[in-house]
Amino acid sequence: MTMIDSTAVTDEEREAILGAVREFADAELAPHAAERDEKHLFPRESLHRGGELGLGGIYVGEEFGGTGLGRVDTVAIFEELAKGDPTVAAYISIHNMVAWMIDTYGDDEQRAQWVPALAAMELFGGYCLTEPGVGSDAAGLATTAQRDGEHYVLNGVKQFISGAGEAGVYVVMARTGGPGSGAKGVSAFLVPGDAEGLSFGVAEKKMGWHAQPTRQVIFDGVRVPASAMLGEEGRGFAIAMSALNGGRLNIAACSLGGAQWALEKAVQYVHERVAFGEPLAEKQSILFAIADMRTELQAARLMVHDGARAVDEKAPDATMRCAMAKRFATDAAFDVANRALQLHGGYGYLQDYGIERVVRDLRVHQILEGTNEIMRLIVGREMLRPAGSASLQRSGENQMRSAS
């Protein structure tokens, strides 16, 4: 395998990067996806090898070992990874989000301490925002961080944390303000995976995503130095939200990759399967179904790339465009994978074909990184602002210029 070159910007170099990623996915992910799903195996060694390739810090700066790619290239990488295994690709997305947060908001000491090992995937990262009684209302989190001299003491519980128990560092959102302080009372902290007082709940029994552990992360008097605060006090919520733009794009891209794999399997199957004296591929209803699936995936792909461009360009409406892309792509991809299962008939329901696993894995993408209902809220509120219609007009003009 070839090391990802962080200077790659041309079409030729971009194809070389994607070729290396395909090779990794074909060698390390796809052959083991069914076994990892069945036995709930977390692929530590494969992830370490992914770090050697440069997959641990895809859009992290080069100073501390990242590859420094833009978000357009990043989403293409995650789509390729997800063709091998959507679950592992999604964990790599979460890991990259953690590495990016530390690289972007950390001071030089924090970056030097954590980013090189994360970029190389010698350490894994965990993102601790969601709580048991909070869900989508992230600003209402209850985990506290009380100042005690030169330290903060963290108490609380985080829910649905991917990689819990495996991560070497957790980015934790905790309340430093008083009751009722809302989003402005939230700060971010870097908590080592071996911190005293840190523990984990039992592994959740999930519908999908079996190849990565999901547990509660419990903080019982966890003491970290004041220097472990990431960014400024009271900026934790803003840091968390800024990371979610990229996270939503990555998860959308993972959905695309899983659905594309399922579609390709369906195309192969309808060519091979004979019913009522002719291949299924000869039936017009099947032809129309395949055409619709391909069309919807391409539309979703264009939306994801549009959101990625918005982040790269620091567009003022980037959050809305990322929300639109995440909502549309994860809905479309789940639907495509589900229809691929239907085209397989009873065989699609069997584990041997892999389709049912991808359907299960993609279902959660409509929930995490902000539910798709929250994505609608983001878009609707933005459009009802006075500047919303002007943003829509500018977007249309930009699309016309891109097409000309």
Tab-separated table of C-alpha atoms in Angstrom:
chain	number	residue	atom	x	y	z
A	1	MET	CA	0.000	0.000	0.000
A	2	THR	CA	1.113	3.525	-0.766
A	3	MET	CA	1.278	6.202	1.892
A	4	ILE	CA	-1.267	8.976	1.307
A	5	ASP	CA	0.534	12.086	0.059
A	6	SER	CA	-0.763	15.176	1.810
A	7	THR	CA	0.284	17.401	-1.086
A	8	ALA	CA	-2.071	15.645	-3.517
A	9	VAL	CA	-4.307	18.165	-5.274
A	10	THR	CA	-4.412	17.173	-8.951
A	11	ASP	CA	-6.903	14.725	-10.431
A	12	GLU	CA	-4.133	12.201	-11.034
A	13	GLU	CA	-2.881	12.425	-7.465
A	14	ARG	CA	-6.414	12.267	-6.108
A	15	GLU	CA	-7.037	9.044	-8.022
A	16	ALA	CA	-3.803	7.632	-6.591
A	17	ILE	CA	-5.059	8.394	-3.077
A	18	LEU	CA	-8.421	6.750	-3.716
A	19	GLY	CA	-6.672	3.768	-5.260
A	20	ALA	CA	-4.630	3.292	-2.080
A	21	VAL	CA	-7.784	3.581	0.004
A	22	ARG	CA	-9.567	1.016	-2.181
A	23	GLU	CA	-6.628	-1.334	-1.730
A	24	PHE	CA	-6.829	-0.912	2.045
A	25	ALA	CA	-10.607	-1.442	2.075
A	26	ASP	CA	-10.316	-4.532	-0.131
A	27	ALA	CA	-7.516	-6.042	1.965
A	28	GLU	CA	-8.375	-5.002	5.521
A	29	LEU	CA	-12.100	-4.294	5.675
A	30	ALA	CA	-14.240	-6.191	3.159
A	31	PRO	CA	-12.852	-9.706	3.769
A	32	HIS	CA	-13.512	-9.509	7.512
A	33	ALA	CA	-16.729	-7.436	7.617
A	34	ALA	CA	-19.099	-10.388	8.099
A	35	GLU	CA	-16.987	-12.001	10.825
A	36	ARG	CA	-16.524	-8.726	12.677
A	37	ASP	CA	-20.260	-8.141	12.539
A	38	GLU	CA	-21.102	-11.639	13.760
A	39	LYS	CA	-18.511	-11.749	16.540
A	40	HIS	CA	-18.522	-8.052	17.473
A	41	LEU	CA	-14.797	-7.665	16.809
A	42	PHE	CA	-13.150	-4.249	16.996
A	43	PRO	CA	-10.425	-4.192	14.280
A	44	ARG	CA	-7.518	-2.692	16.215
A	45	GLU	CA	-4.783	-4.080	13.963
A	46	SER	CA	-6.490	-3.030	10.759
A	47	LEU	CA	-6.979	0.456	12.181
A	48	HIS	CA	-3.289	0.628	13.085
A	49	ARG	CA	-2.471	-0.261	9.476
A	50	GLY	CA	-4.900	2.417	8.345
A	51	GLY	CA	-2.922	4.876	10.429
A	52	GLU	CA	0.230	3.884	8.570
A	53	LEU	CA	-1.591	4.765	5.364
A	54	GLY	CA	-2.566	8.191	6.702
A	55	LEU	CA	-6.202	7.502	7.582
A	56	GLY	CA	-5.989	8.674	11.193
A	57	GLY	CA	-5.684	12.379	10.407
A	58	ILE	CA	-7.099	12.817	6.929
A	59	TYR	CA	-7.990	16.492	7.311
A	60	VAL	CA	-5.588	17.251	10.149
A	61	GLY	CA	-2.726	19.648	9.380
A	62	GLU	CA	0.684	18.306	8.406
A	63	GLU	CA	2.610	19.845	11.330
A	64	PHE	CA	1.755	16.991	13.696
A	65	GLY	CA	1.438	14.145	11.235
A	66	GLY	CA	-1.873	14.760	9.484
A	67	THR	CA	-2.378	14.471	5.744
A	68	GLY	CA	-3.976	17.907	5.383
A	69	LEU	CA	-6.565	17.013	2.735
A	70	GLY	CA	-9.652	19.115	2.016
A	71	ARG	CA	-13.175	17.971	2.793
A	72	VAL	CA	-14.043	17.189	-0.843
A	73	ASP	CA	-11.218	14.638	-0.959
A	74	THR	CA	-12.143	13.439	2.536
A	75	VAL	CA	-15.720	12.484	1.656
A	76	ALA	CA	-14.473	10.553	-1.369
A	77	ILE	CA	-12.135	8.624	0.932
A	78	PHE	CA	-14.909	7.746	3.376
A	79	GLU	CA	-17.154	6.557	0.586
A	80	GLU	CA	-14.429	4.159	-0.549
A	81	LEU	CA	-13.792	2.928	3.001
A	82	ALA	CA	-17.492	2.250	3.531
A	83	LYS	CA	-17.630	0.023	0.465
A	84	GLY	CA	-15.388	-2.272	2.487
A	85	ASP	CA	-17.210	-1.943	5.817
A	86	PRO	CA	-19.539	0.949	6.755
A	87	THR	CA	-19.128	0.318	10.477
A	88	VAL	CA	-15.347	0.578	10.510
A	89	ALA	CA	-15.454	3.535	8.116
A	90	ALA	CA	-17.846	5.317	10.472
A	91	TYR	CA	-15.507	4.762	13.419
A	92	ILE	CA	-12.592	6.147	11.395
A	93	SER	CA	-14.804	9.190	10.779
A	94	ILE	CA	-15.376	9.720	14.504
A	95	HIS	CA	-11.670	9.239	15.202
A	96	ASN	CA	-10.782	11.831	12.557
A	97	MET	CA	-13.266	14.277	14.041
A	98	VAL	CA	-11.525	13.987	17.416
A	99	ALA	CA	-8.082	14.449	15.871
A	100	TRP	CA	-9.306	17.503	13.946
A	101	MET	CA	-10.831	19.093	17.054
A	102	ILE	CA	-7.579	18.805	18.985
A	103	ASP	CA	-5.505	20.006	16.047
A	104	THR	CA	-7.832	22.954	15.403
A	105	TYR	CA	-8.623	24.140	18.925
A	106	GLY	CA	-5.763	22.779	20.995
A	107	ASP	CA	-2.697	24.735	22.054
A	108	ASP	CA	0.735	23.654	20.860
A	109	GLU	CA	1.289	21.439	23.895
A	110	GLN	CA	-2.022	19.634	23.479
A	111	ARG	CA	-1.482	19.180	19.774
A	112	ALA	CA	2.031	17.817	20.279
A	113	GLN	CA	0.821	15.463	23.006
A	114	TRP	CA	-2.145	13.916	21.199
A	115	VAL	CA	-2.292	14.611	17.456
A	116	PRO	CA	0.727	12.591	16.218
A	117	ALA	CA	-0.472	9.393	17.913
A	118	LEU	CA	-4.041	9.971	16.734
A	119	ALA	CA	-2.960	10.707	13.159
A	120	ALA	CA	-0.959	7.463	13.144
A	121	MET	CA	-3.863	5.640	14.848
A	122	GLU	CA	-1.498	4.451	17.543
A	123	LEU	CA	-4.165	5.868	19.860
A	124	PHE	CA	-7.901	5.964	19.153
A	125	GLY	CA	-10.148	8.929	19.845
A	126	GLY	CA	-13.571	9.176	21.483
A	127	TYR	CA	-16.148	11.993	21.257
A	128	CYS	CA	-18.295	12.491	24.368
A	129	LEU	CA	-21.258	14.794	23.839
A	130	THR	CA	-24.545	12.849	24.075
A	131	GLU	CA	-26.027	12.065	27.501
A	132	PRO	CA	-28.745	9.644	28.667
A	133	GLY	CA	-31.422	12.227	29.403
A	134	VAL	CA	-30.505	14.836	26.822
A	135	GLY	CA	-30.347	13.350	23.328
A	136	SER	CA	-30.648	15.999	20.636
A	137	ASP	CA	-30.704	18.865	23.161
A	138	ALA	CA	-26.925	18.881	23.477
A	139	ALA	CA	-26.863	22.323	25.097
A	140	GLY	CA	-28.759	20.851	28.052
A	141	LEU	CA	-26.022	18.418	29.050
A	142	ALA	CA	-25.599	17.732	32.756
A	143	THR	CA	-22.018	16.430	33.075
A	144	THR	CA	-20.140	18.930	35.220
A	145	ALA	CA	-16.552	20.099	35.434
A	146	GLN	CA	-15.905	21.890	38.718
A	147	ARG	CA	-12.757	23.968	39.149
A	148	ASP	CA	-10.574	22.800	42.042
A	149	GLY	CA	-7.372	24.792	42.194
A	150	GLU	CA	-5.286	23.908	39.161
A	151	HIS	CA	-7.609	21.068	38.199
A	152	TYR	CA	-11.152	20.369	37.025
A	153	VAL	CA	-13.182	17.511	38.467
A	154	LEU	CA	-15.611	15.853	36.045
A	155	ASN	CA	-18.781	14.025	37.066
A	156	GLY	CA	-21.497	12.653	34.844
A	157	VAL	CA	-22.405	10.069	32.245
A	158	LYS	CA	-22.137	10.112	28.459
A	159	GLN	CA	-24.291	7.835	26.315
A	160	PHE	CA	-23.825	6.061	22.944
A	161	ILE	CA	-20.067	6.671	22.791
A	162	SER	CA	-18.387	4.882	19.891
A	163	GLY	CA	-15.044	3.326	20.754
A	164	ALA	CA	-15.680	3.662	24.482
A	165	GLY	CA	-13.096	1.621	26.344
A	166	GLU	CA	-10.800	1.524	23.310
A	167	ALA	CA	-9.907	5.206	23.003
A	168	GLY	CA	-6.696	6.682	24.340
A	169	VAL	CA	-8.224	10.149	24.645
A	170	TYR	CA	-11.767	11.480	24.885
A	171	VAL	CA	-12.966	14.940	23.922
A	172	VAL	CA	-15.560	15.580	26.625
A	173	MET	CA	-18.176	18.329	26.747
A	174	ALA	CA	-18.945	19.303	30.344
A	175	ARG	CA	-20.738	22.112	32.100
A	176	THR	CA	-18.439	24.699	33.705
A	177	GLY	CA	-21.222	27.278	34.049
A	178	GLY	CA	-23.994	27.154	36.594
A	179	PRO	CA	-27.488	25.699	36.177
A	180	GLY	CA	-29.336	27.304	33.303
A	181	SER	CA	-26.136	28.490	31.619
A	182	GLY	CA	-27.086	26.618	28.453
A	183	ALA	CA	-24.672	26.402	25.557
A	184	LYS	CA	-22.509	29.230	26.920
A	185	GLY	CA	-21.776	27.222	30.061
A	186	VAL	CA	-20.238	24.241	28.238
A	187	SER	CA	-16.478	23.676	27.933
A	188	ALA	CA	-14.431	20.967	26.234
A	189	PHE	CA	-11.819	18.787	27.951
A	190	LEU	CA	-9.239	16.218	26.915
A	191	VAL	CA	-9.491	13.185	29.171
A	192	PRO	CA	-6.955	10.343	28.875
A	193	GLY	CA	-8.408	6.883	28.469
A	194	ASP	CA	-6.661	5.672	31.627
A	195	ALA	CA	-7.756	8.560	33.873
A	196	GLU	CA	-8.597	7.608	37.438
A	197	GLY	CA	-12.362	7.613	38.009
A	198	LEU	CA	-13.127	6.954	34.333
A	199	SER	CA	-15.162	3.813	33.672
A	200	PHE	CA	-17.455	2.354	31.040
A	201	GLY	CA	-20.854	0.751	30.918
A	202	VAL	CA	-21.575	-2.639	29.402
A	203	ALA	CA	-21.385	-2.885	25.632
A	204	GLU	CA	-24.735	-1.928	24.137
A	205	LYS	CA	-26.606	-4.619	22.200
A	206	LYS	CA	-27.282	-2.859	18.923
A	207	MET	CA	-29.150	-3.467	15.682
A	208	GLY	CA	-25.952	-2.807	13.718
A	209	TRP	CA	-22.471	-1.303	14.025
A	210	HIS	CA	-21.307	-4.501	15.702
A	211	ALA	CA	-17.643	-4.008	14.765
A	212	GLN	CA	-17.238	-1.024	17.067
A	213	PRO	CA	-18.110	-0.929	20.774
A	214	THR	CA	-20.740	1.490	22.019
A	215	ARG	CA	-20.871	2.096	25.767
A	216	GLN	CA	-21.608	4.675	28.384
A	217	VAL	CA	-18.594	6.662	29.520
A	218	ILE	CA	-18.821	7.397	33.247
A	219	PHE	CA	-16.959	10.204	35.021
A	220	ASP	CA	-16.782	9.750	38.760
A	221	GLY	CA	-14.555	12.450	40.188
A	222	VAL	CA	-12.239	12.374	37.176
A	223	ARG	CA	-9.539	14.959	37.850
A	224	VAL	CA	-7.755	16.609	34.931
A	225	PRO	CA	-5.379	19.594	34.981
A	226	ALA	CA	-6.738	22.960	33.916
A	227	SER	CA	-4.416	22.683	30.917
A	228	ALA	CA	-6.640	19.836	29.649
A	229	MET	CA	-9.345	22.315	28.675
A	230	LEU	CA	-9.643	22.431	24.895
A	231	GLY	CA	-10.048	26.006	23.725
A	232	GLU	CA	-11.499	28.681	25.958
A	233	GLU	CA	-13.904	28.223	28.839
A	234	GLY	CA	-17.506	28.368	27.648
A	235	ARG	CA	-16.563	27.558	24.044
A	236	GLY	CA	-17.171	23.808	24.269
A	237	PHE	CA	-20.571	23.813	22.626
A	238	ALA	CA	-19.334	25.893	19.695
A	239	ILE	CA	-16.355	23.537	19.309
A	240	ALA	CA	-18.655	20.512	19.342
A	241	MET	CA	-20.964	22.009	16.731
A	242	SER	CA	-18.117	23.038	14.437
A	243	ALA	CA	-16.823	19.463	14.456
A	244	LEU	CA	-20.238	18.124	13.551
A	245	ASN	CA	-20.257	19.806	10.126
A	246	GLY	CA	-17.425	17.556	9.010
A	247	GLY	CA	-18.761	14.598	10.961
A	248	ARG	CA	-22.107	14.837	9.207
A	249	LEU	CA	-20.442	14.897	5.813
A	250	ASN	CA	-18.289	11.897	6.704
A	251	ILE	CA	-21.261	9.859	7.898
A	252	ALA	CA	-23.206	10.831	4.777
A	253	ALA	CA	-20.258	9.634	2.690
A	254	CYS	CA	-20.149	6.370	4.649
A	255	SER	CA	-23.832	5.908	3.816
A	256	LEU	CA	-23.084	6.468	0.143
A	257	GLY	CA	-20.319	3.872	0.170
A	258	GLY	CA	-22.429	1.214	1.862
A	259	ALA	CA	-25.386	1.843	-0.435
A	260	GLN	CA	-23.181	1.865	-3.538
A	261	TRP	CA	-21.816	-1.546	-2.532
A	262	ALA	CA	-25.369	-2.845	-2.025
A	263	LEU	CA	-26.475	-1.452	-5.386
A	264	GLU	CA	-23.572	-3.140	-7.173
A	265	LYS	CA	-24.474	-6.437	-5.501
A	266	ALA	CA	-28.083	-5.999	-6.632
A	267	VAL	CA	-27.026	-5.337	-10.228
A	268	GLN	CA	-24.927	-8.505	-10.185
A	269	TYR	CA	-27.763	-10.516	-8.660
A	270	VAL	CA	-30.477	-9.475	-11.122
A	271	HIS	CA	-28.195	-10.472	-14.006
A	272	GLU	CA	-27.705	-13.929	-12.527
A	273	ARG	CA	-31.205	-14.656	-11.212
A	274	VAL	CA	-33.738	-16.143	-13.604
A	275	ALA	CA	-37.460	-15.907	-12.882
A	276	PHE	CA	-40.369	-16.869	-15.122
A	277	GLY	CA	-37.991	-17.873	-17.868
A	278	GLU	CA	-35.823	-14.761	-18.119
A	279	PRO	CA	-33.171	-12.909	-16.093
A	280	LEU	CA	-34.547	-10.387	-13.638
A	281	ALA	CA	-32.447	-7.767	-15.433
A	282	GLU	CA	-34.743	-8.119	-18.468
A	283	LYS	CA	-37.816	-7.035	-16.532
A	284	GLN	CA	-38.755	-3.382	-16.895
A	285	SER	CA	-39.758	-2.996	-13.249
A	286	ILE	CA	-36.286	-4.140	-12.186
A	287	LEU	CA	-34.618	-1.854	-14.719
A	288	PHE	CA	-36.602	1.123	-13.386
A	289	ALA	CA	-35.754	0.240	-9.784
A	290	ILE	CA	-32.023	0.079	-10.542
A	291	ALA	CA	-32.222	3.373	-12.447
A	292	ASP	CA	-33.933	5.116	-9.538
A	293	MET	CA	-31.422	3.764	-7.037
A	294	ARG	CA	-28.487	4.936	-9.123
A	295	THR	CA	-30.068	8.356	-9.679
A	296	GLU	CA	-30.803	8.929	-6.009
A	297	LEU	CA	-27.302	7.950	-4.966
A	298	GLN	CA	-25.795	10.325	-7.502
A	299	ALA	CA	-28.039	13.173	-6.322
A	300	ALA	CA	-26.987	12.451	-2.739
A	301	ARG	CA	-23.324	12.322	-3.738
A	302	LEU	CA	-23.568	15.751	-5.366
A	303	MET	CA	-25.139	17.169	-2.201
A	304	VAL	CA	-22.394	15.709	-0.030
A	305	HIS	CA	-19.705	17.174	-2.280
A	306	ASP	CA	-21.513	20.525	-2.189
A	307	GLY	CA	-21.454	20.475	1.617
A	308	ALA	CA	-17.762	19.558	1.541
A	309	ARG	CA	-17.003	22.492	-0.745
A	310	ALA	CA	-18.909	24.778	1.610
A	311	VAL	CA	-16.700	23.688	4.519
A	312	ASP	CA	-13.510	23.998	2.467
A	313	GLU	CA	-14.530	27.494	1.352
A	314	LYS	CA	-15.753	28.478	4.852
A	315	ALA	CA	-19.066	29.487	3.293
A	316	PRO	CA	-21.464	31.301	5.651
A	317	ASP	CA	-24.188	28.746	4.921
A	318	ALA	CA	-21.899	25.721	5.396
A	319	THR	CA	-23.833	24.375	8.399
A	320	MET	CA	-27.098	24.396	6.470
A	321	ARG	CA	-25.548	22.756	3.409
A	322	CYS	CA	-23.958	20.063	5.554
A	323	ALA	CA	-27.274	19.435	7.298
A	324	MET	CA	-29.079	19.142	3.955
A	325	ALA	CA	-26.461	16.750	2.661
A	326	LYS	CA	-26.503	14.585	5.784
A	327	ARG	CA	-30.297	14.345	5.850
A	328	PHE	CA	-30.715	13.630	2.152
A	329	ALA	CA	-27.780	11.259	1.746
A	330	THR	CA	-28.433	9.093	4.810
A	331	ASP	CA	-32.133	8.778	3.952
A	332	ALA	CA	-31.439	8.010	0.296
A	333	ALA	CA	-28.641	5.548	1.044
A	334	PHE	CA	-30.681	3.576	3.575
A	335	ASP	CA	-33.550	3.414	1.083
A	336	VAL	CA	-31.237	2.211	-1.697
A	337	ALA	CA	-29.692	-0.482	0.516
A	338	ASN	CA	-33.134	-1.606	1.649
A	339	ARG	CA	-34.331	-1.848	-1.967
A	340	ALA	CA	-31.181	-3.799	-2.833
A	341	LEU	CA	-32.208	-6.275	-0.144
A	342	GLN	CA	-35.714	-6.452	-1.652
A	343	LEU	CA	-34.302	-7.160	-5.117
A	344	HIS	CA	-32.466	-10.144	-3.659
A	345	GLY	CA	-35.741	-11.551	-2.372
A	346	GLY	CA	-35.319	-14.068	0.440
A	347	TYR	CA	-31.589	-14.272	-0.200
A	348	GLY	CA	-31.221	-10.634	0.804
A	349	TYR	CA	-32.398	-11.580	4.275
A	350	LEU	CA	-29.580	-14.104	4.681
A	351	GLN	CA	-26.342	-13.103	6.362
A	352	ASP	CA	-24.261	-14.842	3.684
A	353	TYR	CA	-25.070	-12.143	1.121
A	354	GLY	CA	-24.072	-9.216	3.344
A	355	ILE	CA	-26.962	-6.975	2.285
A	356	GLU	CA	-28.845	-7.239	5.574
A	357	ARG	CA	-25.694	-6.236	7.460
A	358	VAL	CA	-25.304	-3.066	5.410
A	359	VAL	CA	-28.999	-2.221	5.878
A	360	ARG	CA	-28.579	-2.567	9.649
A	361	ASP	CA	-25.376	-0.554	9.676
A	362	LEU	CA	-26.758	2.318	7.590
A	363	ARG	CA	-29.918	2.701	9.647
A	364	VAL	CA	-28.134	4.413	12.528
A	365	HIS	CA	-26.665	7.047	10.207
A	366	GLN	CA	-30.111	8.660	10.121
A	367	ILE	CA	-29.807	9.157	13.894
A	368	LEU	CA	-26.208	9.959	14.808
A	369	GLU	CA	-24.318	13.238	14.312
A	370	GLY	CA	-27.703	14.897	14.824
A	371	THR	CA	-30.933	13.101	13.911
A	372	ASN	CA	-32.387	13.830	10.501
A	373	GLU	CA	-35.248	15.625	12.240
A	374	ILE	CA	-32.661	18.000	13.743
A	375	MET	CA	-31.172	18.446	10.257
A	376	ARG	CA	-34.587	19.637	9.099
A	377	LEU	CA	-34.732	22.083	11.990
A	378	ILE	CA	-31.342	23.520	11.048
A	379	VAL	CA	-32.326	23.984	7.418
A	380	GLY	CA	-35.812	25.300	8.154
A	381	ARG	CA	-34.626	27.838	10.703
A	382	GLU	CA	-31.894	29.052	8.360
A	383	MET	CA	-34.336	29.464	5.495
A	384	LEU	CA	-36.782	31.435	7.649
A	385	ARG	CA	-34.110	33.905	8.670
A	386	PRO	CA	-34.113	37.148	6.631
A	387	ALA	CA	-30.832	36.089	5.051
A	388	GLY	CA	-32.124	32.624	4.178
A	389	SER	CA	-33.678	33.424	0.819
A	390	ALA	CA	-30.630	35.457	-0.183
A	391	SER	CA	-28.443	32.450	0.662
A	392	LEU	CA	-30.623	30.255	-1.549
A	393	GLN	CA	-30.296	32.703	-4.426
A	394	ARG	CA	-26.494	32.830	-4.056
A	395	SER	CA	-26.359	29.046	-3.998
A	396	GLY	CA	-28.295	28.866	-7.255
A	397	GLU	CA	-26.017	31.418	-8.887
A	398	ASN	CA	-22.935	29.494	-7.765
A	399	GLN	CA	-24.333	26.273	-9.215
A	400	MET	CA	-24.956	27.982	-12.539
A	401	ARG	CA	-21.398	29.298	-12.634
A	402	SER	CA	-20.016	25.853	-11.801
A	403	ALA	CA	-22.004	24.321	-14.632
A	404	SER	CA	-20.930	26.899	-17.216
